[in-house]
Amino acid sequence: MTALVAQSFNIKGIVQGVGFRPWIFQLAKRFQLTGHVLNDGQGVSILVQGPEMALAGFRAALDTERPPLCRIDELTVSHAQVQDLQDFTIAHSSAGQAAAIVTVGSDKSSCDACLAEIRDPNNRHFGYPFTNCTHCGPRYTIIRNLPYDRHNTAMAGFALCDACRQAYEDPMDRRYHAQPVSCPKCGPELTLRGAGGEILAKREQALAQTIALIEQGKILAIKGLGGFHLICDAGNHEAVTELRRRKCRPAKPLALMMPSIEFAKQYAEGSSAEWQLLSSQERPIVLMAKKQHQADAPALSSAIAPDIDRLGLFLPYTPLHTLLLDGLQRPLVATSANRSGEPIITDGDEVLQQLGKPPLAVVDAILDHNRPIINGCDDSVVQMLDDELQVLRLARGYAPLSLPSKSLASMNIVSKSLASMNIVSKSLASKDSGDNSSNKLPSLLAVGPQQKNTLALNIGNQLYLSPHIGDLFSVEAEGYFERTLQNFQRLYRFEPEAIIRDKHPDYTSSRWAERQNARQLEVQHHFAHLLAVMAANDYRGKVLGFSFDGTGLGDDNQLWGGELLLADCQGFQRLATLSPMTLLGGEQAIREPWRLLYSLLLQNHGIEELQQLAVFAAEPAAKLTNLGKLANSGIGPKSHSIGRLFDAAAALLANLRLSQYEGQAGIILETLARRAIAAGKQQRVEKLGLELKLEHELEPTNTRAELVLGQWQSAPLFSALLLAWRTEPDSELLALAFIQAIGKGIITAALKVRNWLKAEGIDELPLVLSGGVFQSRLLSEYCHRELARLEFHRLKPGLVPVNDGGIALGQLWYGLHQPGLTQSLVER
């Protein structure tokens, strides 16, 4: 008789709600093993026993197969006692008493099998807008508590019918323990309501009337996975312009949902990587190049993305969207349902309250359903830089983002709460070389910046970055911030032992942190940008970082935004910065870019000369004179921001007098520059000689003085730009030359730093490019190629947003590497 061996497996990662347990069940059956598998607050626990060779095959399959949505972060194996077991079973889940550290999966778009069923008249899911299985559908947006079981989700109130229960309880069925599983007999249903709240139709008729209303040019709010969209026919110019008017969104591009990838190819051009990204199961909004209109394709409204050459496209990601687009067979505008600048709305009654009542009525009707959205989540926005993914808004499909840190685990740094409960994994405990109490890692909360806010926290060595929250400029936004935090506290039974925040005292997130009864740490904004990329790479050493964005409070209480920093997890040295410009009128200069241009040109040109320029012609002479005197007096806030340079350049080259949305200047300049490339004007750029020079009054020495490399000189760049504009007013050529001048300024600085470090005897360090300015596709692609050619090693941000959406993760990474903080909290 063959001797039996028993083993216990504890697995952490994305292993709940992804078909992991039924896969383990099928695997155990394949190798004729006995035992059990169950979900708990830590992940999945498995006990298997059988002949040694069979267990070896089971163990190998864990490494080489796995369900498509599964991700194993940590797998601990230990010997177990052989028991009298006759079969392999899936045991009931156990919540346990420990802090939950299982990773909550993100929502995924409908799989091909489910889409085939809703289109099959002979299938019981035909036409059903909530069809899903373990390989697709909602997760984060419907979960209340862990473990991820039906009674802990928004589906708790929907009793399974016999057919759905049979599928739900059959380990060989792809719907085994798919928590949102339902059908027309037992699941959620649609309701179409008028703007006044009256019920117009239900179920199939609600969908049919929705299609009819869109065809009539109406604007509807439609409930998705993580919130409502405002939807209208993208080819109906009147409907699109009316949506803009009602939502007070005059120019910012609108996202388009396409019926299929074949449909999308009629309107956009892209690389194979971009098309693959568009059709991925994450289904993000992908920024792609506009295609010249084809005669056989329905025309899009010119108000979709005015004056720019990019479209934000995405494909249907729920059965409801698919059925809607199948019925319409035309592109739809699908933008977040909210008032301009507010968080996405997740509740139908709130839609009616905020968007359905005069005088601010936005929608004509809403298509609602009775499956609650527990956790709001907007659509992700991404783009490709050559073949490198860049996330602009981290949300549905990608978030919550979990990042297991091997470097922290390898140091035997574990959560204080986990250690106190004696549940440290054996694989870690076996590495213990003595008393490690001073290294125990507390649970920290990072509350992010003011704009593009996200939250970050850790449980042990697992780092979490929340979905996009948004700009914290209103009571509603602050409420959404607090609800998102409450969601994570509820899911992970998390109470922060310290809070990490931005250095700016007036940020909403900073003020919230100050009100809490927890220890506080501050992190400078641009330093946090670099730390975010370091965290994405699980990197703890020194880096050279270019941190370029629109604004952020510096250590000297000036506004930074064009910084070259030598940094590690403990702190930074500022090696170079952009020369300062005066913000004429304070924040008004950010809204009116001509003020920035005027401020820059005044450094080398007289007031009377500038008054003759067409770009300033709309302003009274007396106003320009007064602003000139203000600039020359040196009074007023100063900015070192590269982002403000883009604003000023757009004022000169595109006559952008009023910035209508964040990043508008950069998008317009890129559009102009790409036209120059398409027209073959690249060869003329070098002849213009535009430079962003890095200068210092002293030669770099071996002393570590502040700004050892000096300042990038912005005023001479704009004087040269003005001269070129007067000589040859080709806005496309000059936009390309301007972007490349910024890029060359970065490359030149990188080379200078390389030489400086070599002179100091320091090995070459990896580079980081972070901050919202690097959302400029042309700038980033130029820098990436040149740095690669010069054999610099660059840390890539991965799925972490390069803009302020990554700041919270950087703050968290800083806090996790402060020995004084860790020591003091453990001693408490």
PDB file of N, CA, C and O in Angstrom, residues 544 546 743-751 754 764-769 774 779-795:
ATOM      1  N   LEU A 544      17.597  59.070  -9.160  1.00  0.00           N
ATOM      2  CA  LEU A 544      17.578  60.441  -9.672  1.00  0.00           C
ATOM      3  C   LEU A 544      16.206  60.647 -10.292  1.00  0.00           C
ATOM      4  O   LEU A 544      15.822  59.912 -11.203  1.00  0.00           O
ATOM      5  N   PHE A 546      13.159  63.123 -11.970  1.00  0.00           N
ATOM      6  CA  PHE A 546      12.600  64.334 -12.557  1.00  0.00           C
ATOM      7  C   PHE A 546      11.127  64.364 -12.170  1.00  0.00           C
ATOM      8  O   PHE A 546      10.347  63.508 -12.593  1.00  0.00           O
ATOM      9  N   GLY A 743      12.250  68.111 -23.527  1.00  0.00           N
ATOM     10  CA  GLY A 743      12.868  66.793 -23.498  1.00  0.00           C
ATOM     11  C   GLY A 743      14.383  66.855 -23.486  1.00  0.00           C
ATOM     12  O   GLY A 743      15.054  66.135 -22.724  1.00  0.00           O
ATOM     13  N   LYS A 744      14.947  67.727 -24.320  1.00  0.00           N
ATOM     14  CA  LYS A 744      16.406  67.858 -24.365  1.00  0.00           C
ATOM     15  C   LYS A 744      16.940  68.415 -23.045  1.00  0.00           C
ATOM     16  O   LYS A 744      18.050  68.066 -22.620  1.00  0.00           O
ATOM     17  N   GLY A 745      16.166  69.305 -22.412  1.00  0.00           N
ATOM     18  CA  GLY A 745      16.573  69.808 -21.107  1.00  0.00           C
ATOM     19  C   GLY A 745      16.686  68.697 -20.087  1.00  0.00           C
ATOM     20  O   GLY A 745      17.580  68.699 -19.229  1.00  0.00           O
ATOM     21  N   ILE A 746      15.782  67.711 -20.178  1.00  0.00           N
ATOM     22  CA  ILE A 746      15.822  66.557 -19.272  1.00  0.00           C
ATOM     23  C   ILE A 746      17.034  65.683 -19.574  1.00  0.00           C
ATOM     24  O   ILE A 746      17.781  65.288 -18.662  1.00  0.00           O
ATOM     25  N   ILE A 747      17.256  65.397 -20.834  1.00  0.00           N
ATOM     26  CA  ILE A 747      18.362  64.521 -21.214  1.00  0.00           C
ATOM     27  C   ILE A 747      19.710  65.160 -20.861  1.00  0.00           C
ATOM     28  O   ILE A 747      20.617  64.499 -20.327  1.00  0.00           O
ATOM     29  N   THR A 748      19.852  66.458 -21.148  1.00  0.00           N
ATOM     30  CA  THR A 748      21.096  67.156 -20.817  1.00  0.00           C
ATOM     31  C   THR A 748      21.364  67.113 -19.319  1.00  0.00           C
ATOM     32  O   THR A 748      22.495  66.891 -18.875  1.00  0.00           O
ATOM     33  N   ALA A 749      20.307  67.313 -18.524  1.00  0.00           N
ATOM     34  CA  ALA A 749      20.461  67.271 -17.067  1.00  0.00           C
ATOM     35  C   ALA A 749      20.854  65.871 -16.605  1.00  0.00           C
ATOM     36  O   ALA A 749      21.690  65.716 -15.697  1.00  0.00           O
ATOM     37  N   ALA A 750      20.257  64.847 -17.218  1.00  0.00           N
ATOM     38  CA  ALA A 750      20.598  63.476 -16.842  1.00  0.00           C
ATOM     39  C   ALA A 750      22.078  63.196 -17.097  1.00  0.00           C
ATOM     40  O   ALA A 750      22.755  62.546 -16.287  1.00  0.00           O
ATOM     41  N   LEU A 751      22.586  63.682 -18.211  1.00  0.00           N
ATOM     42  CA  LEU A 751      24.005  63.500 -18.522  1.00  0.00           C
ATOM     43  C   LEU A 751      24.892  64.259 -17.540  1.00  0.00           C
ATOM     44  O   LEU A 751      25.941  63.765 -17.120  1.00  0.00           O
ATOM     45  N   ARG A 754      24.949  62.356 -14.339  1.00  0.00           N
ATOM     46  CA  ARG A 754      25.795  61.172 -14.487  1.00  0.00           C
ATOM     47  C   ARG A 754      27.260  61.543 -14.248  1.00  0.00           C
ATOM     48  O   ARG A 754      27.970  60.844 -13.515  1.00  0.00           O
ATOM     49  N   GLU A 764      26.216  54.789 -10.876  1.00  0.00           N
ATOM     50  CA  GLU A 764      25.073  55.325 -11.608  1.00  0.00           C
ATOM     51  C   GLU A 764      23.766  54.833 -10.996  1.00  0.00           C
ATOM     52  O   GLU A 764      23.640  53.670 -10.612  1.00  0.00           O
ATOM     53  N   LEU A 765      22.814  55.737 -10.916  1.00  0.00           N
ATOM     54  CA  LEU A 765      21.535  55.447 -10.270  1.00  0.00           C
ATOM     55  C   LEU A 765      20.417  55.347 -11.296  1.00  0.00           C
ATOM     56  O   LEU A 765      20.482  55.974 -12.355  1.00  0.00           O
ATOM     57  N   PRO A 766      19.367  54.590 -10.976  1.00  0.00           N
ATOM     58  CA  PRO A 766      18.213  54.560 -11.883  1.00  0.00           C
ATOM     59  C   PRO A 766      17.498  55.906 -11.910  1.00  0.00           C
ATOM     60  O   PRO A 766      17.537  56.667 -10.930  1.00  0.00           O
ATOM     61  N   LEU A 767      16.846  56.188 -13.033  1.00  0.00           N
ATOM     62  CA  LEU A 767      16.103  57.426 -13.205  1.00  0.00           C
ATOM     63  C   LEU A 767      14.614  57.188 -13.014  1.00  0.00           C
ATOM     64  O   LEU A 767      14.091  56.110 -13.322  1.00  0.00           O
ATOM     65  N   VAL A 768      13.934  58.220 -12.554  1.00  0.00           N
ATOM     66  CA  VAL A 768      12.481  58.216 -12.436  1.00  0.00           C
ATOM     67  C   VAL A 768      11.953  59.466 -13.121  1.00  0.00           C
ATOM     68  O   VAL A 768      12.462  60.571 -12.889  1.00  0.00           O
ATOM     69  N   LEU A 769      10.948  59.306 -13.976  1.00  0.00           N
ATOM     70  CA  LEU A 769      10.226  60.431 -14.576  1.00  0.00           C
ATOM     71  C   LEU A 769       8.805  60.373 -14.044  1.00  0.00           C
ATOM     72  O   LEU A 769       8.065  59.433 -14.333  1.00  0.00           O
ATOM     73  N   PHE A 774       4.514  64.380 -17.468  1.00  0.00           N
ATOM     74  CA  PHE A 774       4.932  63.210 -18.241  1.00  0.00           C
ATOM     75  C   PHE A 774       3.738  62.428 -18.801  1.00  0.00           C
ATOM     76  O   PHE A 774       3.914  61.367 -19.393  1.00  0.00           O
ATOM     77  N   LEU A 779       6.469  64.000 -25.186  1.00  0.00           N
ATOM     78  CA  LEU A 779       7.593  64.274 -24.295  1.00  0.00           C
ATOM     79  C   LEU A 779       8.124  62.982 -23.696  1.00  0.00           C
ATOM     80  O   LEU A 779       9.342  62.732 -23.699  1.00  0.00           O
ATOM     81  N   SER A 780       7.234  62.152 -23.174  1.00  0.00           N
ATOM     82  CA  SER A 780       7.675  60.923 -22.518  1.00  0.00           C
ATOM     83  C   SER A 780       8.329  59.967 -23.506  1.00  0.00           C
ATOM     84  O   SER A 780       9.368  59.369 -23.210  1.00  0.00           O
ATOM     85  N   GLU A 781       7.736  59.812 -24.687  1.00  0.00           N
ATOM     86  CA  GLU A 781       8.320  58.901 -25.668  1.00  0.00           C
ATOM     87  C   GLU A 781       9.705  59.389 -26.099  1.00  0.00           C
ATOM     88  O   GLU A 781      10.636  58.585 -26.265  1.00  0.00           O
ATOM     89  N   TYR A 782       9.856  60.693 -26.272  1.00  0.00           N
ATOM     90  CA  TYR A 782      11.165  61.251 -26.625  1.00  0.00           C
ATOM     91  C   TYR A 782      12.188  60.920 -25.533  1.00  0.00           C
ATOM     92  O   TYR A 782      13.303  60.452 -25.818  1.00  0.00           O
ATOM     93  N   CYS A 783      11.811  61.178 -24.280  1.00  0.00           N
ATOM     94  CA  CYS A 783      12.735  60.927 -23.175  1.00  0.00           C
ATOM     95  C   CYS A 783      13.056  59.441 -23.031  1.00  0.00           C
ATOM     96  O   CYS A 783      14.211  59.063 -22.821  1.00  0.00           O
ATOM     97  N   HIS A 784      12.035  58.588 -23.133  1.00  0.00           N
ATOM     98  CA  HIS A 784      12.266  57.152 -22.983  1.00  0.00           C
ATOM     99  C   HIS A 784      13.267  56.643 -24.021  1.00  0.00           C
ATOM    100  O   HIS A 784      14.182  55.877 -23.702  1.00  0.00           O
ATOM    101  N   ARG A 785      13.088  57.086 -25.257  1.00  0.00           N
ATOM    102  CA  ARG A 785      13.977  56.611 -26.324  1.00  0.00           C
ATOM    103  C   ARG A 785      15.404  57.112 -26.129  1.00  0.00           C
ATOM    104  O   ARG A 785      16.365  56.356 -26.288  1.00  0.00           O
ATOM    105  N   GLU A 786      15.534  58.389 -25.793  1.00  0.00           N
ATOM    106  CA  GLU A 786      16.866  58.958 -25.626  1.00  0.00           C
ATOM    107  C   GLU A 786      17.584  58.366 -24.407  1.00  0.00           C
ATOM    108  O   GLU A 786      18.789  58.076 -24.457  1.00  0.00           O
ATOM    109  N   LEU A 787      16.867  58.180 -23.331  1.00  0.00           N
ATOM    110  CA  LEU A 787      17.487  57.587 -22.136  1.00  0.00           C
ATOM    111  C   LEU A 787      17.921  56.150 -22.408  1.00  0.00           C
ATOM    112  O   LEU A 787      18.975  55.708 -21.935  1.00  0.00           O
ATOM    113  N   ALA A 788      17.095  55.419 -23.166  1.00  0.00           N
ATOM    114  CA  ALA A 788      17.474  54.049 -23.526  1.00  0.00           C
ATOM    115  C   ALA A 788      18.713  54.053 -24.420  1.00  0.00           C
ATOM    116  O   ALA A 788      19.625  53.225 -24.248  1.00  0.00           O
ATOM    117  N   ARG A 789      18.758  54.989 -25.362  1.00  0.00           N
ATOM    118  CA  ARG A 789      19.910  55.072 -26.268  1.00  0.00           C
ATOM    119  C   ARG A 789      21.191  55.368 -25.490  1.00  0.00           C
ATOM    120  O   ARG A 789      22.267  54.843 -25.819  1.00  0.00           O
ATOM    121  N   LEU A 790      21.064  56.179 -24.454  1.00  0.00           N
ATOM    122  CA  LEU A 790      22.230  56.553 -23.645  1.00  0.00           C
ATOM    123  C   LEU A 790      22.490  55.572 -22.506  1.00  0.00           C
ATOM    124  O   LEU A 790      23.335  55.820 -21.654  1.00  0.00           O
ATOM    125  N   GLU A 791      21.731  54.479 -22.494  1.00  0.00           N
ATOM    126  CA  GLU A 791      21.910  53.376 -21.548  1.00  0.00           C
ATOM    127  C   GLU A 791      21.678  53.786 -20.104  1.00  0.00           C
ATOM    128  O   GLU A 791      22.365  53.333 -19.184  1.00  0.00           O
ATOM    129  N   PHE A 792      20.690  54.653 -19.878  1.00  0.00           N
ATOM    130  CA  PHE A 792      20.217  54.920 -18.531  1.00  0.00           C
ATOM    131  C   PHE A 792      19.195  53.843 -18.152  1.00  0.00           C
ATOM    132  O   PHE A 792      18.425  53.374 -18.989  1.00  0.00           O
ATOM    133  N   HIS A 793      19.193  53.477 -16.886  1.00  0.00           N
ATOM    134  CA  HIS A 793      18.174  52.559 -16.379  1.00  0.00           C
ATOM    135  C   HIS A 793      17.032  53.382 -15.797  1.00  0.00           C
ATOM    136  O   HIS A 793      17.249  54.237 -14.935  1.00  0.00           O
ATOM    137  N   ARG A 794      15.836  53.153 -16.284  1.00  0.00           N
ATOM    138  CA  ARG A 794      14.660  53.921 -15.846  1.00  0.00           C
ATOM    139  C   ARG A 794      13.679  52.998 -15.127  1.00  0.00           C
ATOM    140  O   ARG A 794      13.335  51.931 -15.625  1.00  0.00           O
ATOM    141  N   LEU A 795      13.218  53.422 -13.959  1.00  0.00           N
ATOM    142  CA  LEU A 795      12.161  52.706 -13.253  1.00  0.00           C
ATOM    143  C   LEU A 795      10.820  53.089 -13.866  1.00  0.00           C
ATOM    144  O   LEU A 795      10.504  54.279 -13.974  1.00  0.00           O
TER     145      LEU A 795
END
